[in-house]
Amino acid sequence: MARIRQLKPEARKSYTLASWPREVRLAWLYLSGYLDDDGRGLDDVRLIVAECFPLDRDVTDRKMESWLATMADKPRLHPCDDPALCRYEVQGMRYLHAPKFKKHQKVNRPQPSRIPPCPIHEPDGLF
């Protein structure tokens, strides 16, 4: 379910986001509405395109896949930081999550996630 999300002013000054092309930055902002209240979502490019760009016929699955790959790359300026997006698999299903989601989003009336936690960033199932 799409949720209302806010953009914090410091996002405009983020070195990580600034290193991405504008289209990727826009996709990142729209992706926050696709992710659940724990910052997780199904890693299915068809669903992501349909949710984030429903009226943009020029946003193809291939283009979105390349944008997601950019988001999941290590930051160039701070290579010790986690990437903005983590892609993972649990029991044969692919998922993604934003490791710093809760740092940047204050969720009103959070709903429990139906998506399994990331074994890399949430090994105990906690965020």
N, C-alpha and C. Protein backbone atom coordinates (compact mmCIF):
# COMPACT_ATOMS: atom_id res chain seq x y z
N MET A 1 0.85 -1.17 0.00
CA MET A 1 0.00 0.00 0.00
C MET A 1 0.89 1.24 0.00
N ALA A 2 0.63 2.14 -0.90
CA ALA A 2 1.39 3.39 -0.98
C ALA A 2 1.10 4.24 0.26
N ARG A 3 2.12 4.88 0.74
CA ARG A 3 2.00 5.71 1.92
C ARG A 3 2.47 7.13 1.63
N ILE A 4 2.02 8.07 2.44
CA ILE A 4 2.49 9.44 2.33
C ILE A 4 3.86 9.49 3.00
N ARG A 5 4.82 10.03 2.28
CA ARG A 5 6.17 10.16 2.81
C ARG A 5 6.60 11.61 2.68
N GLN A 6 7.56 11.99 3.52
CA GLN A 6 8.08 13.35 3.48
C GLN A 6 9.54 13.34 3.09
N LEU A 7 9.96 14.40 2.46
CA LEU A 7 11.36 14.58 2.09
C LEU A 7 11.97 15.57 3.07
N LYS A 8 12.99 15.12 3.78
CA LYS A 8 13.67 16.02 4.70
C LYS A 8 14.54 16.99 3.90
N PRO A 9 14.67 18.23 4.37
CA PRO A 9 15.47 19.22 3.63
C PRO A 9 16.92 18.79 3.39
N GLU A 10 17.50 18.01 4.31
CA GLU A 10 18.89 17.61 4.13
C GLU A 10 19.09 16.64 2.96
N ALA A 11 18.02 16.05 2.47
CA ALA A 11 18.13 15.16 1.31
C ALA A 11 18.66 15.91 0.10
N ARG A 12 18.31 17.17 -0.02
CA ARG A 12 18.78 17.97 -1.15
C ARG A 12 20.30 18.18 -1.12
N LYS A 13 20.89 18.01 0.07
CA LYS A 13 22.33 18.21 0.22
C LYS A 13 23.08 16.90 0.41
N SER A 14 22.40 15.80 0.22
CA SER A 14 23.04 14.49 0.39
C SER A 14 24.05 14.23 -0.73
N TYR A 15 25.27 13.92 -0.35
CA TYR A 15 26.31 13.63 -1.34
C TYR A 15 25.99 12.34 -2.10
N THR A 16 25.40 11.40 -1.42
CA THR A 16 25.03 10.14 -2.09
C THR A 16 23.99 10.42 -3.17
N LEU A 17 22.90 11.09 -2.80
CA LEU A 17 21.87 11.39 -3.79
C LEU A 17 22.40 12.30 -4.89
N ALA A 18 23.24 13.24 -4.55
CA ALA A 18 23.78 14.17 -5.55
C ALA A 18 24.67 13.45 -6.57
N SER A 19 25.22 12.31 -6.20
CA SER A 19 26.07 11.57 -7.13
C SER A 19 25.25 10.80 -8.17
N TRP A 20 23.94 10.71 -7.95
CA TRP A 20 23.07 9.98 -8.88
C TRP A 20 22.50 10.94 -9.93
N PRO A 21 22.19 10.43 -11.13
CA PRO A 21 21.47 11.24 -12.11
C PRO A 21 20.10 11.66 -11.56
N ARG A 22 19.56 12.76 -12.05
CA ARG A 22 18.28 13.28 -11.56
C ARG A 22 17.16 12.25 -11.62
N GLU A 23 17.11 11.48 -12.69
CA GLU A 23 16.04 10.46 -12.81
C GLU A 23 16.11 9.45 -11.67
N VAL A 24 17.32 9.09 -11.27
CA VAL A 24 17.48 8.13 -10.18
C VAL A 24 17.03 8.76 -8.86
N ARG A 25 17.34 10.04 -8.67
CA ARG A 25 16.90 10.73 -7.46
C ARG A 25 15.38 10.77 -7.38
N LEU A 26 14.73 11.05 -8.49
CA LEU A 26 13.27 11.07 -8.51
C LEU A 26 12.72 9.67 -8.21
N ALA A 27 13.32 8.66 -8.82
CA ALA A 27 12.88 7.28 -8.55
C ALA A 27 13.06 6.94 -7.07
N TRP A 28 14.14 7.41 -6.46
CA TRP A 28 14.38 7.16 -5.04
C TRP A 28 13.27 7.79 -4.19
N LEU A 29 12.89 9.01 -4.52
CA LEU A 29 11.82 9.68 -3.78
C LEU A 29 10.50 8.93 -3.93
N TYR A 30 10.19 8.53 -5.14
CA TYR A 30 8.95 7.79 -5.37
C TYR A 30 9.00 6.41 -4.72
N LEU A 31 10.17 5.81 -4.69
CA LEU A 31 10.31 4.48 -4.09
C LEU A 31 9.95 4.50 -2.61
N SER A 32 10.19 5.62 -1.94
CA SER A 32 9.85 5.69 -0.51
C SER A 32 8.35 5.49 -0.28
N GLY A 33 7.52 5.85 -1.25
CA GLY A 33 6.09 5.61 -1.13
C GLY A 33 5.72 4.17 -1.43
N TYR A 34 6.56 3.46 -2.14
CA TYR A 34 6.34 2.04 -2.44
C TYR A 34 6.70 1.16 -1.25
N LEU A 35 7.73 1.56 -0.51
CA LEU A 35 8.21 0.76 0.61
C LEU A 35 7.22 0.80 1.77
N ASP A 36 7.19 -0.28 2.55
CA ASP A 36 6.29 -0.32 3.70
C ASP A 36 6.86 0.51 4.85
N ASP A 37 6.21 0.45 5.99
CA ASP A 37 6.59 1.30 7.12
C ASP A 37 7.93 0.93 7.76
N ASP A 38 8.48 -0.22 7.38
CA ASP A 38 9.82 -0.60 7.82
C ASP A 38 10.85 -0.38 6.73
N GLY A 39 10.42 0.24 5.63
CA GLY A 39 11.34 0.52 4.54
C GLY A 39 11.63 -0.69 3.67
N ARG A 40 10.71 -1.66 3.65
CA ARG A 40 10.90 -2.89 2.87
C ARG A 40 9.87 -2.98 1.74
N GLY A 41 10.22 -3.74 0.72
CA GLY A 41 9.30 -3.96 -0.39
C GLY A 41 9.71 -5.18 -1.19
N LEU A 42 8.80 -5.65 -2.01
CA LEU A 42 9.12 -6.74 -2.93
C LEU A 42 10.07 -6.22 -4.00
N ASP A 43 11.08 -6.99 -4.31
CA ASP A 43 12.03 -6.60 -5.35
C ASP A 43 11.54 -7.17 -6.68
N ASP A 44 10.47 -6.58 -7.17
CA ASP A 44 9.88 -6.96 -8.46
C ASP A 44 9.74 -5.68 -9.27
N VAL A 45 10.61 -5.54 -10.24
CA VAL A 45 10.69 -4.28 -11.00
C VAL A 45 9.35 -3.93 -11.65
N ARG A 46 8.57 -4.91 -12.03
CA ARG A 46 7.25 -4.63 -12.63
C ARG A 46 6.34 -3.91 -11.64
N LEU A 47 6.34 -4.37 -10.40
CA LEU A 47 5.51 -3.73 -9.37
C LEU A 47 6.02 -2.33 -9.04
N ILE A 48 7.33 -2.19 -9.00
CA ILE A 48 7.93 -0.90 -8.66
C ILE A 48 7.61 0.14 -9.73
N VAL A 49 7.77 -0.23 -11.00
CA VAL A 49 7.45 0.70 -12.10
C VAL A 49 5.97 1.06 -12.04
N ALA A 50 5.11 0.07 -11.85
CA ALA A 50 3.67 0.32 -11.81
C ALA A 50 3.28 1.24 -10.66
N GLU A 51 3.94 1.10 -9.54
CA GLU A 51 3.62 1.92 -8.37
C GLU A 51 4.24 3.31 -8.45
N CYS A 52 5.49 3.39 -8.89
CA CYS A 52 6.21 4.66 -8.85
C CYS A 52 6.00 5.53 -10.09
N PHE A 53 5.80 4.91 -11.24
CA PHE A 53 5.65 5.66 -12.49
C PHE A 53 4.48 5.13 -13.32
N PRO A 54 3.27 5.14 -12.76
CA PRO A 54 2.15 4.50 -13.46
C PRO A 54 1.76 5.14 -14.79
N LEU A 55 2.04 6.41 -14.98
CA LEU A 55 1.64 7.09 -16.20
C LEU A 55 2.80 7.42 -17.14
N ASP A 56 4.00 7.01 -16.77
CA ASP A 56 5.18 7.31 -17.58
C ASP A 56 5.56 6.09 -18.41
N ARG A 57 5.17 6.10 -19.68
CA ARG A 57 5.42 4.96 -20.56
C ARG A 57 6.89 4.80 -20.91
N ASP A 58 7.70 5.85 -20.70
CA ASP A 58 9.12 5.76 -21.03
C ASP A 58 9.95 5.11 -19.92
N VAL A 59 9.36 4.89 -18.75
CA VAL A 59 10.07 4.20 -17.67
C VAL A 59 9.85 2.70 -17.85
N THR A 60 10.86 2.06 -18.41
CA THR A 60 10.78 0.64 -18.70
C THR A 60 11.32 -0.17 -17.51
N ASP A 61 11.05 -1.45 -17.54
CA ASP A 61 11.61 -2.34 -16.52
C ASP A 61 13.13 -2.27 -16.52
N ARG A 62 13.71 -2.24 -17.70
CA ARG A 62 15.17 -2.20 -17.83
C ARG A 62 15.73 -0.91 -17.22
N LYS A 63 15.07 0.21 -17.48
CA LYS A 63 15.53 1.49 -16.94
C LYS A 63 15.43 1.48 -15.41
N MET A 64 14.29 1.01 -14.89
CA MET A 64 14.12 0.96 -13.44
C MET A 64 15.14 0.02 -12.80
N GLU A 65 15.41 -1.08 -13.44
CA GLU A 65 16.41 -2.02 -12.92
C GLU A 65 17.78 -1.34 -12.81
N SER A 66 18.14 -0.54 -13.80
CA SER A 66 19.42 0.16 -13.73
C SER A 66 19.42 1.21 -12.63
N TRP A 67 18.28 1.86 -12.42
CA TRP A 67 18.19 2.84 -11.33
C TRP A 67 18.32 2.15 -9.98
N LEU A 68 17.65 1.01 -9.81
CA LEU A 68 17.75 0.27 -8.55
C LEU A 68 19.18 -0.17 -8.29
N ALA A 69 19.86 -0.58 -9.36
CA ALA A 69 21.27 -0.99 -9.22
C ALA A 69 22.12 0.18 -8.76
N THR A 70 21.85 1.37 -9.29
CA THR A 70 22.58 2.57 -8.86
C THR A 70 22.33 2.83 -7.38
N MET A 71 21.09 2.73 -6.95
CA MET A 71 20.75 2.96 -5.55
C MET A 71 21.42 1.93 -4.63
N ALA A 72 21.62 0.73 -5.13
CA ALA A 72 22.20 -0.35 -4.33
C ALA A 72 23.72 -0.37 -4.36
N ASP A 73 24.34 0.49 -5.18
CA ASP A 73 25.80 0.58 -5.23
C ASP A 73 26.34 1.26 -3.98
N LYS A 74 27.56 0.92 -3.63
CA LYS A 74 28.23 1.59 -2.52
C LYS A 74 28.37 3.08 -2.82
N PRO A 75 28.17 3.95 -1.83
CA PRO A 75 28.36 5.38 -2.07
C PRO A 75 29.80 5.67 -2.49
N ARG A 76 29.95 6.53 -3.48
CA ARG A 76 31.29 6.86 -3.99
C ARG A 76 32.10 7.69 -3.01
N LEU A 77 31.47 8.69 -2.41
CA LEU A 77 32.20 9.60 -1.53
C LEU A 77 32.46 9.01 -0.15
N HIS A 78 31.59 8.14 0.29
CA HIS A 78 31.73 7.51 1.60
C HIS A 78 31.59 5.99 1.43
N PRO A 79 32.60 5.32 0.88
CA PRO A 79 32.48 3.90 0.55
C PRO A 79 32.30 2.99 1.77
N CYS A 80 32.52 3.49 2.97
CA CYS A 80 32.30 2.68 4.17
C CYS A 80 30.82 2.65 4.56
N ASP A 81 30.05 3.59 4.05
CA ASP A 81 28.61 3.62 4.35
C ASP A 81 27.88 2.50 3.63
N ASP A 82 26.74 2.15 4.17
CA ASP A 82 25.87 1.20 3.48
C ASP A 82 25.28 1.88 2.26
N PRO A 83 24.95 1.11 1.23
CA PRO A 83 24.23 1.71 0.10
C PRO A 83 22.86 2.19 0.54
N ALA A 84 22.26 3.05 -0.25
CA ALA A 84 20.93 3.59 0.08
C ALA A 84 19.87 2.50 0.01
N LEU A 85 20.12 1.48 -0.82
CA LEU A 85 19.15 0.41 -1.03
C LEU A 85 19.85 -0.93 -0.91
N CYS A 86 19.22 -1.86 -0.22
CA CYS A 86 19.78 -3.20 -0.07
C CYS A 86 18.80 -4.19 -0.72
N ARG A 87 19.33 -5.07 -1.55
CA ARG A 87 18.52 -6.10 -2.20
C ARG A 87 18.93 -7.44 -1.59
N TYR A 88 17.93 -8.23 -1.21
CA TYR A 88 18.22 -9.50 -0.54
C TYR A 88 17.18 -10.55 -0.91
N GLU A 89 17.48 -11.78 -0.53
CA GLU A 89 16.60 -12.89 -0.85
C GLU A 89 16.35 -13.71 0.40
N VAL A 90 15.10 -14.12 0.59
CA VAL A 90 14.71 -14.99 1.70
C VAL A 90 13.81 -16.07 1.12
N GLN A 91 14.20 -17.30 1.30
CA GLN A 91 13.44 -18.47 0.83
C GLN A 91 13.02 -18.33 -0.63
N GLY A 92 13.96 -17.92 -1.46
CA GLY A 92 13.72 -17.84 -2.90
C GLY A 92 12.97 -16.61 -3.37
N MET A 93 12.54 -15.74 -2.46
CA MET A 93 11.84 -14.51 -2.84
C MET A 93 12.80 -13.33 -2.71
N ARG A 94 12.71 -12.40 -3.66
CA ARG A 94 13.59 -11.23 -3.66
C ARG A 94 12.89 -10.03 -3.02
N TYR A 95 13.63 -9.34 -2.17
CA TYR A 95 13.12 -8.18 -1.46
C TYR A 95 14.15 -7.05 -1.53
N LEU A 96 13.72 -5.87 -1.15
CA LEU A 96 14.64 -4.75 -1.01
C LEU A 96 14.23 -3.94 0.20
N HIS A 97 15.18 -3.18 0.69
CA HIS A 97 14.87 -2.27 1.80
C HIS A 97 15.88 -1.14 1.83
N ALA A 98 15.47 -0.07 2.46
CA ALA A 98 16.32 1.10 2.64
C ALA A 98 16.87 1.04 4.06
N PRO A 99 18.17 0.72 4.23
CA PRO A 99 18.72 0.56 5.57
C PRO A 99 18.55 1.77 6.49
N LYS A 100 18.51 2.98 5.93
CA LYS A 100 18.39 4.18 6.76
C LYS A 100 16.97 4.75 6.75
N PHE A 101 16.01 3.95 6.36
CA PHE A 101 14.63 4.41 6.19
C PHE A 101 14.09 5.08 7.47
N LYS A 102 14.22 4.41 8.59
CA LYS A 102 13.64 4.94 9.83
C LYS A 102 14.37 6.19 10.32
N LYS A 103 15.59 6.37 9.87
CA LYS A 103 16.33 7.59 10.22
C LYS A 103 15.74 8.80 9.49
N HIS A 104 15.19 8.56 8.31
CA HIS A 104 14.70 9.65 7.47
C HIS A 104 13.18 9.77 7.39
N GLN A 105 12.47 8.78 7.89
CA GLN A 105 11.01 8.81 7.83
C GLN A 105 10.42 8.62 9.22
N LYS A 106 9.49 9.48 9.56
CA LYS A 106 8.72 9.31 10.80
C LYS A 106 7.34 8.82 10.37
N VAL A 107 7.05 7.58 10.70
CA VAL A 107 5.82 6.94 10.23
C VAL A 107 4.71 7.15 11.25
N ASN A 108 3.60 7.69 10.79
CA ASN A 108 2.42 7.88 11.62
C ASN A 108 1.59 6.60 11.57
N ARG A 109 1.29 6.05 12.71
CA ARG A 109 0.54 4.79 12.83
C ARG A 109 1.18 3.66 12.01
N PRO A 110 2.39 3.27 12.37
CA PRO A 110 3.09 2.24 11.59
C PRO A 110 2.37 0.89 11.62
N GLN A 111 2.41 0.23 10.50
CA GLN A 111 1.85 -1.11 10.36
C GLN A 111 3.01 -2.11 10.35
N PRO A 112 2.82 -3.27 10.97
CA PRO A 112 3.90 -4.26 10.93
C PRO A 112 4.17 -4.74 9.50
N SER A 113 5.42 -4.97 9.20
CA SER A 113 5.80 -5.40 7.86
C SER A 113 5.41 -6.86 7.64
N ARG A 114 4.98 -7.15 6.42
CA ARG A 114 4.70 -8.53 6.02
C ARG A 114 5.90 -9.14 5.30
N ILE A 115 6.93 -8.32 5.15
CA ILE A 115 8.12 -8.73 4.42
C ILE A 115 9.21 -9.12 5.42
N PRO A 116 9.87 -10.24 5.18
CA PRO A 116 10.90 -10.67 6.13
C PRO A 116 12.04 -9.66 6.21
N PRO A 117 12.64 -9.55 7.40
CA PRO A 117 13.74 -8.60 7.57
C PRO A 117 14.96 -9.00 6.76
N CYS A 118 15.79 -8.04 6.50
CA CYS A 118 17.03 -8.24 5.76
C CYS A 118 18.03 -9.00 6.64
N PRO A 119 18.55 -10.13 6.16
CA PRO A 119 19.52 -10.87 6.97
C PRO A 119 20.85 -10.14 7.14
N ILE A 120 21.11 -9.14 6.31
CA ILE A 120 22.37 -8.39 6.39
C ILE A 120 22.27 -7.26 7.42
N HIS A 121 21.22 -6.44 7.30
CA HIS A 121 21.09 -5.26 8.15
C HIS A 121 20.16 -5.45 9.34
N GLU A 122 19.34 -6.49 9.31
CA GLU A 122 18.39 -6.73 10.39
C GLU A 122 18.48 -8.20 10.83
N PRO A 123 19.65 -8.69 11.20
CA PRO A 123 19.79 -10.12 11.49
C PRO A 123 18.92 -10.62 12.63
N ASP A 124 18.56 -9.73 13.55
CA ASP A 124 17.70 -10.13 14.66
C ASP A 124 16.24 -9.89 14.38
N GLY A 125 15.94 -9.43 13.17
CA GLY A 125 14.56 -9.12 12.81
C GLY A 125 14.11 -7.78 13.32
N LEU A 126 15.02 -7.01 13.87
CA LEU A 126 14.69 -5.68 14.41
C LEU A 126 15.36 -4.64 13.56
N PHE A 127 14.76 -3.47 13.53
CA PHE A 127 15.33 -2.37 12.75
C PHE A 127 16.08 -1.45 13.68
